[in-house]
Coordinates of C-alpha atoms in Angstrom, one line a residue:
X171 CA -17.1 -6.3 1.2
X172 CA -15.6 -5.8 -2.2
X173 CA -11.6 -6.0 -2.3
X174 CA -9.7 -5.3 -6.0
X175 CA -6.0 -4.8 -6.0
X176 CA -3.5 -4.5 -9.0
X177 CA -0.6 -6.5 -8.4
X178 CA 2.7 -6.5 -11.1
X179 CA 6.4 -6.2 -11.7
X180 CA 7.4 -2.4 -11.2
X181 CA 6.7 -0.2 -14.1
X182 CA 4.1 -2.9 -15.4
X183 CA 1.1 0.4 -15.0
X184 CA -0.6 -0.6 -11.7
X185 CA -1.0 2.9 -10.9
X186 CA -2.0 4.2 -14.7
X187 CA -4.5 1.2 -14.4
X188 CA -6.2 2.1 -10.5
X189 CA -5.5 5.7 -10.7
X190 CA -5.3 7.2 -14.2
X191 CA -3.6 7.9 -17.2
X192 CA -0.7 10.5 -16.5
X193 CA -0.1 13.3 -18.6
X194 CA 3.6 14.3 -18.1
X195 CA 4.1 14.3 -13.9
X196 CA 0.4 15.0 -13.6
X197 CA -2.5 11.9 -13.1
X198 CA -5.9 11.9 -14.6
X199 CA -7.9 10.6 -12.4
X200 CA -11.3 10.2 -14.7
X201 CA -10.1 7.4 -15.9
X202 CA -8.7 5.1 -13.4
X203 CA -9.9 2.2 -11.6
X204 CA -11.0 4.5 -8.9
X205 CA -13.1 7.1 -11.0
X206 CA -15.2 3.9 -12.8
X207 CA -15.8 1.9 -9.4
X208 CA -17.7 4.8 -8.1
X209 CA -19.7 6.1 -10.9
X210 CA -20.9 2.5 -10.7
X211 CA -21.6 2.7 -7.0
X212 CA -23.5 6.1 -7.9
X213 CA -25.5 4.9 -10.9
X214 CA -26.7 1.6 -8.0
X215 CA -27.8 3.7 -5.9
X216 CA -30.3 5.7 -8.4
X217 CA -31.7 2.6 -9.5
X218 CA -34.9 1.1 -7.8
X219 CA -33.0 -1.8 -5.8
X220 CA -31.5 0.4 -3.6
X221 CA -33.3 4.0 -4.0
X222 CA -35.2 3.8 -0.7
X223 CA -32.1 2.1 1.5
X224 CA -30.9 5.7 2.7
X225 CA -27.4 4.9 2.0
X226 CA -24.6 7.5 2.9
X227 CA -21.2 7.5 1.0
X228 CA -17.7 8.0 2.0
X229 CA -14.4 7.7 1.3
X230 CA -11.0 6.8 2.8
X231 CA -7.2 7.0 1.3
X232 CA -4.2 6.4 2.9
X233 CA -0.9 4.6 1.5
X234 CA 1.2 2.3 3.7
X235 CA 5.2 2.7 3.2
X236 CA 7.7 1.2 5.3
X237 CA 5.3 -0.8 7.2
X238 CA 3.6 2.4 8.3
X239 CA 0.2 3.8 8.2
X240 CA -0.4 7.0 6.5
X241 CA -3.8 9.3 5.8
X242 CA -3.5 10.7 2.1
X243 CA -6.3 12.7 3.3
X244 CA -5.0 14.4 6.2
X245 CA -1.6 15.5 5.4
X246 CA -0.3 12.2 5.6
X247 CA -0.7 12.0 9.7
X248 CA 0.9 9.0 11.0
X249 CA -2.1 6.0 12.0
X250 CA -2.3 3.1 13.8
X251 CA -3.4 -0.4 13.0
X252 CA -5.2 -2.5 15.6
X253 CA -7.9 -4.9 16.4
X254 CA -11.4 -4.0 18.5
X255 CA -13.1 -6.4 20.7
X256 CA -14.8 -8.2 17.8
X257 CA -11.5 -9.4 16.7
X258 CA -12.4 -7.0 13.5
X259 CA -8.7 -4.6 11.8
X260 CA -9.5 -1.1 12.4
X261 CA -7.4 2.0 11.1
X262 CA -7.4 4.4 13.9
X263 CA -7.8 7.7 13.5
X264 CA -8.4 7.2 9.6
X265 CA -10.3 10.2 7.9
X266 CA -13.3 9.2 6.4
X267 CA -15.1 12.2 4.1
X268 CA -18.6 12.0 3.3
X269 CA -19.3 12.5 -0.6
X270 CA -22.5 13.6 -2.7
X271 CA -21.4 12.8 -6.1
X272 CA -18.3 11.5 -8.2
X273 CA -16.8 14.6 -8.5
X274 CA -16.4 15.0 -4.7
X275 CA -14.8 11.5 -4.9
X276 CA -12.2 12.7 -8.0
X277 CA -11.3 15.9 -6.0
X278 CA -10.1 13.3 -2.9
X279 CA -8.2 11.4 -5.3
X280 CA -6.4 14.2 -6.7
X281 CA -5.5 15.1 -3.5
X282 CA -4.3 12.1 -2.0
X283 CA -2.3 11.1 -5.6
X284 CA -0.3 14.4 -5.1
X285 CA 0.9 13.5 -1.4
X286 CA 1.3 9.6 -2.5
X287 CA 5.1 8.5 -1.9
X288 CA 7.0 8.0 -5.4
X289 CA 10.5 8.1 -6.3
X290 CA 12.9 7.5 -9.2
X291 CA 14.6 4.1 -9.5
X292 CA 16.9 2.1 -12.3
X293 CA 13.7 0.5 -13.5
X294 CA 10.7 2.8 -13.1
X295 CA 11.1 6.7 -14.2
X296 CA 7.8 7.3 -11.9
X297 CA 7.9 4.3 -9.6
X298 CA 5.1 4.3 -6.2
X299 CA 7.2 3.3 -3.5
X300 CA 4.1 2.5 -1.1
X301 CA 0.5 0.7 -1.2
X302 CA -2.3 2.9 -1.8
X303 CA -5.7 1.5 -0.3
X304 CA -8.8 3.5 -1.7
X305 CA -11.9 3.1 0.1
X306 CA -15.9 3.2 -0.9
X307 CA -17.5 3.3 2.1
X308 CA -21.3 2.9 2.5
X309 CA -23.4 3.7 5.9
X310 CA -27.0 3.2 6.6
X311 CA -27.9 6.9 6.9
X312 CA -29.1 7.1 10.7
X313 CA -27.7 7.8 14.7
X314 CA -25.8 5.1 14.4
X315 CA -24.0 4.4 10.6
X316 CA -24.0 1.1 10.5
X317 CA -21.5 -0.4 8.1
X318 CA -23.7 -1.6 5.0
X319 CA -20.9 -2.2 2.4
X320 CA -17.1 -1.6 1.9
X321 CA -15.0 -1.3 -1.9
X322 CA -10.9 -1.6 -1.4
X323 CA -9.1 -0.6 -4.2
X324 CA -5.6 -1.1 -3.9
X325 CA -2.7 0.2 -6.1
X326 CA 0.4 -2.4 -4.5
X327 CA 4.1 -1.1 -5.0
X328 CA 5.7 -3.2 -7.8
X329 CA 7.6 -6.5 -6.7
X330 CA 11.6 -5.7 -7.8
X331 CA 14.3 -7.6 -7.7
X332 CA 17.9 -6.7 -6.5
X333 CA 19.3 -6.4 -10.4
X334 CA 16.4 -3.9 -10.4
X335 CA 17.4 -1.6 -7.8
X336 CA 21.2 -2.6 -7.5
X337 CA 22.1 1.0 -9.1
X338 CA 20.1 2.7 -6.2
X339 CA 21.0 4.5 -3.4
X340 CA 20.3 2.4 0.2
X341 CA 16.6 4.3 0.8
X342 CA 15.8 2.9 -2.0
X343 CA 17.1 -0.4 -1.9
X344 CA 15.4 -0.5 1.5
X345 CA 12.0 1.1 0.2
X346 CA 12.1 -2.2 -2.0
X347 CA 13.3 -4.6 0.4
X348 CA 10.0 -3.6 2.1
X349 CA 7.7 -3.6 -0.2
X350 CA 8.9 -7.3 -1.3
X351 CA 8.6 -8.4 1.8
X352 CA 5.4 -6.9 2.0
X353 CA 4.4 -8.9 -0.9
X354 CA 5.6 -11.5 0.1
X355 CA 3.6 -12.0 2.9
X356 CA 0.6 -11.2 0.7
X357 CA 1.0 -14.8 -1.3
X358 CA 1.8 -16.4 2.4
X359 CA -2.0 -15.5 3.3
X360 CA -3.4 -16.3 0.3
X361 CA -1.7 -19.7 0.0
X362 CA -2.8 -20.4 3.4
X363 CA -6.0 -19.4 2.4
X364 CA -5.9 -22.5 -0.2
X365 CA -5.5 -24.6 2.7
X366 CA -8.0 -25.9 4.6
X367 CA -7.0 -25.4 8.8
X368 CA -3.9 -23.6 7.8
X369 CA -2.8 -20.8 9.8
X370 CA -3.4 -17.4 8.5
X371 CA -0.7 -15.0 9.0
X372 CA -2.0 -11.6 8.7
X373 CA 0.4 -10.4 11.2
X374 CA 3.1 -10.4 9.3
X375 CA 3.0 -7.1 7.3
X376 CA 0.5 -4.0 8.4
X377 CA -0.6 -4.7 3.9
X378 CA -2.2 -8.2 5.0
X379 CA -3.4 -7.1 8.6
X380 CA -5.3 -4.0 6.9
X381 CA -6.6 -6.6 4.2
X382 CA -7.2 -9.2 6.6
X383 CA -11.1 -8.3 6.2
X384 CA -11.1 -8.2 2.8
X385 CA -9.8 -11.9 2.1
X386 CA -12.1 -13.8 5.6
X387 CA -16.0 -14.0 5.6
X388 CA -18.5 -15.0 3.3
X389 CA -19.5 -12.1 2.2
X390 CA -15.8 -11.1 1.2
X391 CA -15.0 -10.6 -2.7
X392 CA -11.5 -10.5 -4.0
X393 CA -10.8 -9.2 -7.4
X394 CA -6.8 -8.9 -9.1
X395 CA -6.0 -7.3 -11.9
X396 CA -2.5 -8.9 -12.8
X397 CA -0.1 -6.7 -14.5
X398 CA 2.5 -7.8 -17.1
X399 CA 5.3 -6.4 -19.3
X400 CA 5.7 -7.8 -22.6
X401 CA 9.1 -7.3 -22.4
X402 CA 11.4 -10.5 -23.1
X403 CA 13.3 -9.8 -20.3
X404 CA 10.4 -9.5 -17.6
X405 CA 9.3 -13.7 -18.6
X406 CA 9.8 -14.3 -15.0
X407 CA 8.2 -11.4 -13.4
X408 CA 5.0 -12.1 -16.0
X409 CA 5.2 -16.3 -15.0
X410 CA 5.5 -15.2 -11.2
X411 CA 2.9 -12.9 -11.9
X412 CA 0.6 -15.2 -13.7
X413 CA 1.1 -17.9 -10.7
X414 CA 0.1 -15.0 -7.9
X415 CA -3.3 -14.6 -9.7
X416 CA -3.7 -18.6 -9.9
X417 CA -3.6 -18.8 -6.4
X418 CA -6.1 -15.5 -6.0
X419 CA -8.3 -17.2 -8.5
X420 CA -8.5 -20.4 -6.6
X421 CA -9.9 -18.4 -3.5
X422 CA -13.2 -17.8 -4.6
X423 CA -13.9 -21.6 -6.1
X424 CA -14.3 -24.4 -4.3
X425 CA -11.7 -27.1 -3.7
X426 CA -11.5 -29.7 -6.1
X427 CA -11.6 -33.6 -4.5
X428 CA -9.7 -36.7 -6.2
X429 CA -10.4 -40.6 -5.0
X430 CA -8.0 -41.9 -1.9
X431 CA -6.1 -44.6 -2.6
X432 CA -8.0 -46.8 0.0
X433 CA -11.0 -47.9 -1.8
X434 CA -12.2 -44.7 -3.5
X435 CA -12.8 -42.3 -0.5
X436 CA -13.3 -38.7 -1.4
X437 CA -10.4 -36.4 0.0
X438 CA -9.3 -32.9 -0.1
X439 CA -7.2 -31.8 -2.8
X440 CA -4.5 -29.4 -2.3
X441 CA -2.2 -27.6 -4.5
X442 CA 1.3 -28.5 -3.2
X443 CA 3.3 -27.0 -6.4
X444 CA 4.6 -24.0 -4.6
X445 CA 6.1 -26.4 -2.1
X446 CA 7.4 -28.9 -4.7
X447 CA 8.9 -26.1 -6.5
X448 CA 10.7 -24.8 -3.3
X449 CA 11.8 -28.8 -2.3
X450 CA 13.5 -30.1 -6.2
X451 CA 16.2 -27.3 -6.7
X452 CA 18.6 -30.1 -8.0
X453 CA 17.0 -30.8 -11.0
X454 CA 18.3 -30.1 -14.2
X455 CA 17.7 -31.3 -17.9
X456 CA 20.6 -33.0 -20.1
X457 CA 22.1 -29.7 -21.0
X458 CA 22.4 -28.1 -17.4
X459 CA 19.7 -25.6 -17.5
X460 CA 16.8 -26.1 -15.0
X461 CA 13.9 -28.7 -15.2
X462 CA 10.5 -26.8 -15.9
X463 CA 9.3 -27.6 -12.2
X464 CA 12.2 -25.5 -10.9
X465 CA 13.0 -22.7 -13.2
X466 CA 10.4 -19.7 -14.5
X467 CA 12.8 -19.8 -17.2
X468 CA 13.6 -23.1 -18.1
X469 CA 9.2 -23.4 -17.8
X470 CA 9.2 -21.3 -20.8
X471 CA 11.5 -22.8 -22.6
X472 CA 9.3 -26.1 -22.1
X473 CA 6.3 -24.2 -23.4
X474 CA 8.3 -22.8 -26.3
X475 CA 10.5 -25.7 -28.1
X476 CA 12.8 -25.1 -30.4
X477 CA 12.7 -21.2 -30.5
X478 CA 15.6 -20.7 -28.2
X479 CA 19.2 -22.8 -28.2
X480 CA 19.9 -24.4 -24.7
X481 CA 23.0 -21.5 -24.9
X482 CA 20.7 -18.7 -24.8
X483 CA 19.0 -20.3 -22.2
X484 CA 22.0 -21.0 -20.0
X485 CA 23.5 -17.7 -20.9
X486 CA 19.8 -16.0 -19.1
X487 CA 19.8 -17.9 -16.3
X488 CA 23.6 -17.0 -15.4
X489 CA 22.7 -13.7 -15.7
X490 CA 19.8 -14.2 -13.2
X491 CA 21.8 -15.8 -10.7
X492 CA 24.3 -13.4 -10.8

């Protein structure tokens, strides 16, 4: 099971990168994320590794938006998300459309981009306002269909902050408030992941109980694609950013170990930093602005000496706090 999700400020081209380039309100979808992963899956299953396993193919799209389930592919019907007997997250009632080649697959696409939530906001002329989760699905081709192999391709909603959306009206200050919180509870898992014996909790958005799959087993691969502005003003969305895919990064290597202080035993190393940063808030540098260990901003000015005044500084991060 294959997961690969682009995750990035608002506006930062999550959905240009997964789904296409748009061309005025309209989406291309031959070029996206989408359109390459299954020409690839196509092209595998002509060559002589897997000619003769009978696979069938299928896809599945639906978005998630308010903490709600929706099929892209059945005029956006209203799902539910629960767990089987095997303890294993299933969608139900989630369309799933056999497809003989990746034009059938583009035609879906089309079709689900055009009934995908969006809206206008302060920051974002074209802004998704839900999680689209695109799905590869192959099936041993008997009575049966036996799951063979699964590709999740996930365009998340960008991460915005209230100075973002303070303009807006209240739907859209609560579409974001969601979709942060959403988020939020994406880098919850995924820290916990880091941790060995620490409790997973998937529960706490229907984003991680529907990707809850796609992060445990060992056969699970997870792939992000970390979206950045160059903008001077989005440093802090790009070091936040940066940071998320860190901790994705770690989840596929294996933990590092460091001696004990007792007499050179071998134990566990974990990366505390997120907590550290949450515990020193009251440390500042001589000129009043932030240390580096609790400040996105003040860490950049550490990395970047000299280029800024300590004014400029303190003048940014009064404007952030306000």
């Amino acid at each position: 099971m294959a997961t690969c999700f682009a995750y990035g400020q608002t506006g930062s081209g999550k959905t240009h990168t997964m789904g296409g380039e748009f061309h005025g309100k309209t989406q291309d979808c031959n070029n996206g994320i989408y359109a390459f992963a299954t020409r690839d899956v196509y092209k595998l299953l002509k060559s002589s590794k897997y000619k003769n396993e009978n696979l069938v193919v299928s896809c599945s799209y639906f978005e998630i938006y308010s903490g709600k389930v929706f099929d892209l592919l059945s005029g956006k019907a209203k799902l539910r998300v629960l767990e089987d007997g095997k303890q294993q997250v299933v969608v139900v009632g989630l369309t799933e459309t056999e497809v003989e080649c990746v034009e059938d697959v583009l035609k879906l696409i089309t079709h689900g981009n055009n009934l995908r939530t969006s809206g206008q906001t302060s920051a974002n002329a074209h802004s998704s306002r839900s999680h689209a989760v695109f799905q590869i699905i192959l099936r041993l081709n008997n009575n049966k269909k036996p799951l063979y192999g699964k590709f999740s391709l996930i365009d998340l909603a960008g991460n915005e902050r209230g100075a973002d959306t303070s303009s807006a009206n209240r739907q859209t200050r609560m579409e974001g408030a969601e979709i942060n919180k959403s988020l939020l509870a994406l880098k919850e898992c995924i820290r916990a992941l880091g941790r060995k014996g620490a409790h997973l909790p998937f529960r706490a958005s229907k984003l991680t109980q529907v990707l809850r799959d796609s992060f445990i087993g060992e056969k699970a691969r997870t792939c992000m694609i970390a979206m950045i502005s160059p903008s001077l003003s989005s440093c802090e969305h790009t070091l936040n950013t940066l940071r998320y895919a860190d901790r994705v990064k770690e989840l596929g290597s294996k933990r590092p170990a460091r001696e004990g202080h007792n007499g050179g035993d071998m134990v566990e190393y974990e990366d505390d930093m997120g907590d550290i940063l949450d515990d020193n808030e009251s440390g500042r540098m001589e000129d009043g602005v932030l240390s580096p260990e609790d400040s996105d901003l003040a860490q950049l000015r550490s990395l970047n000496d000299g280029e800024c005044s300590a004014d400029w500084y303190n003048f940014q991060e009064s404007v952030a706090q306000l």
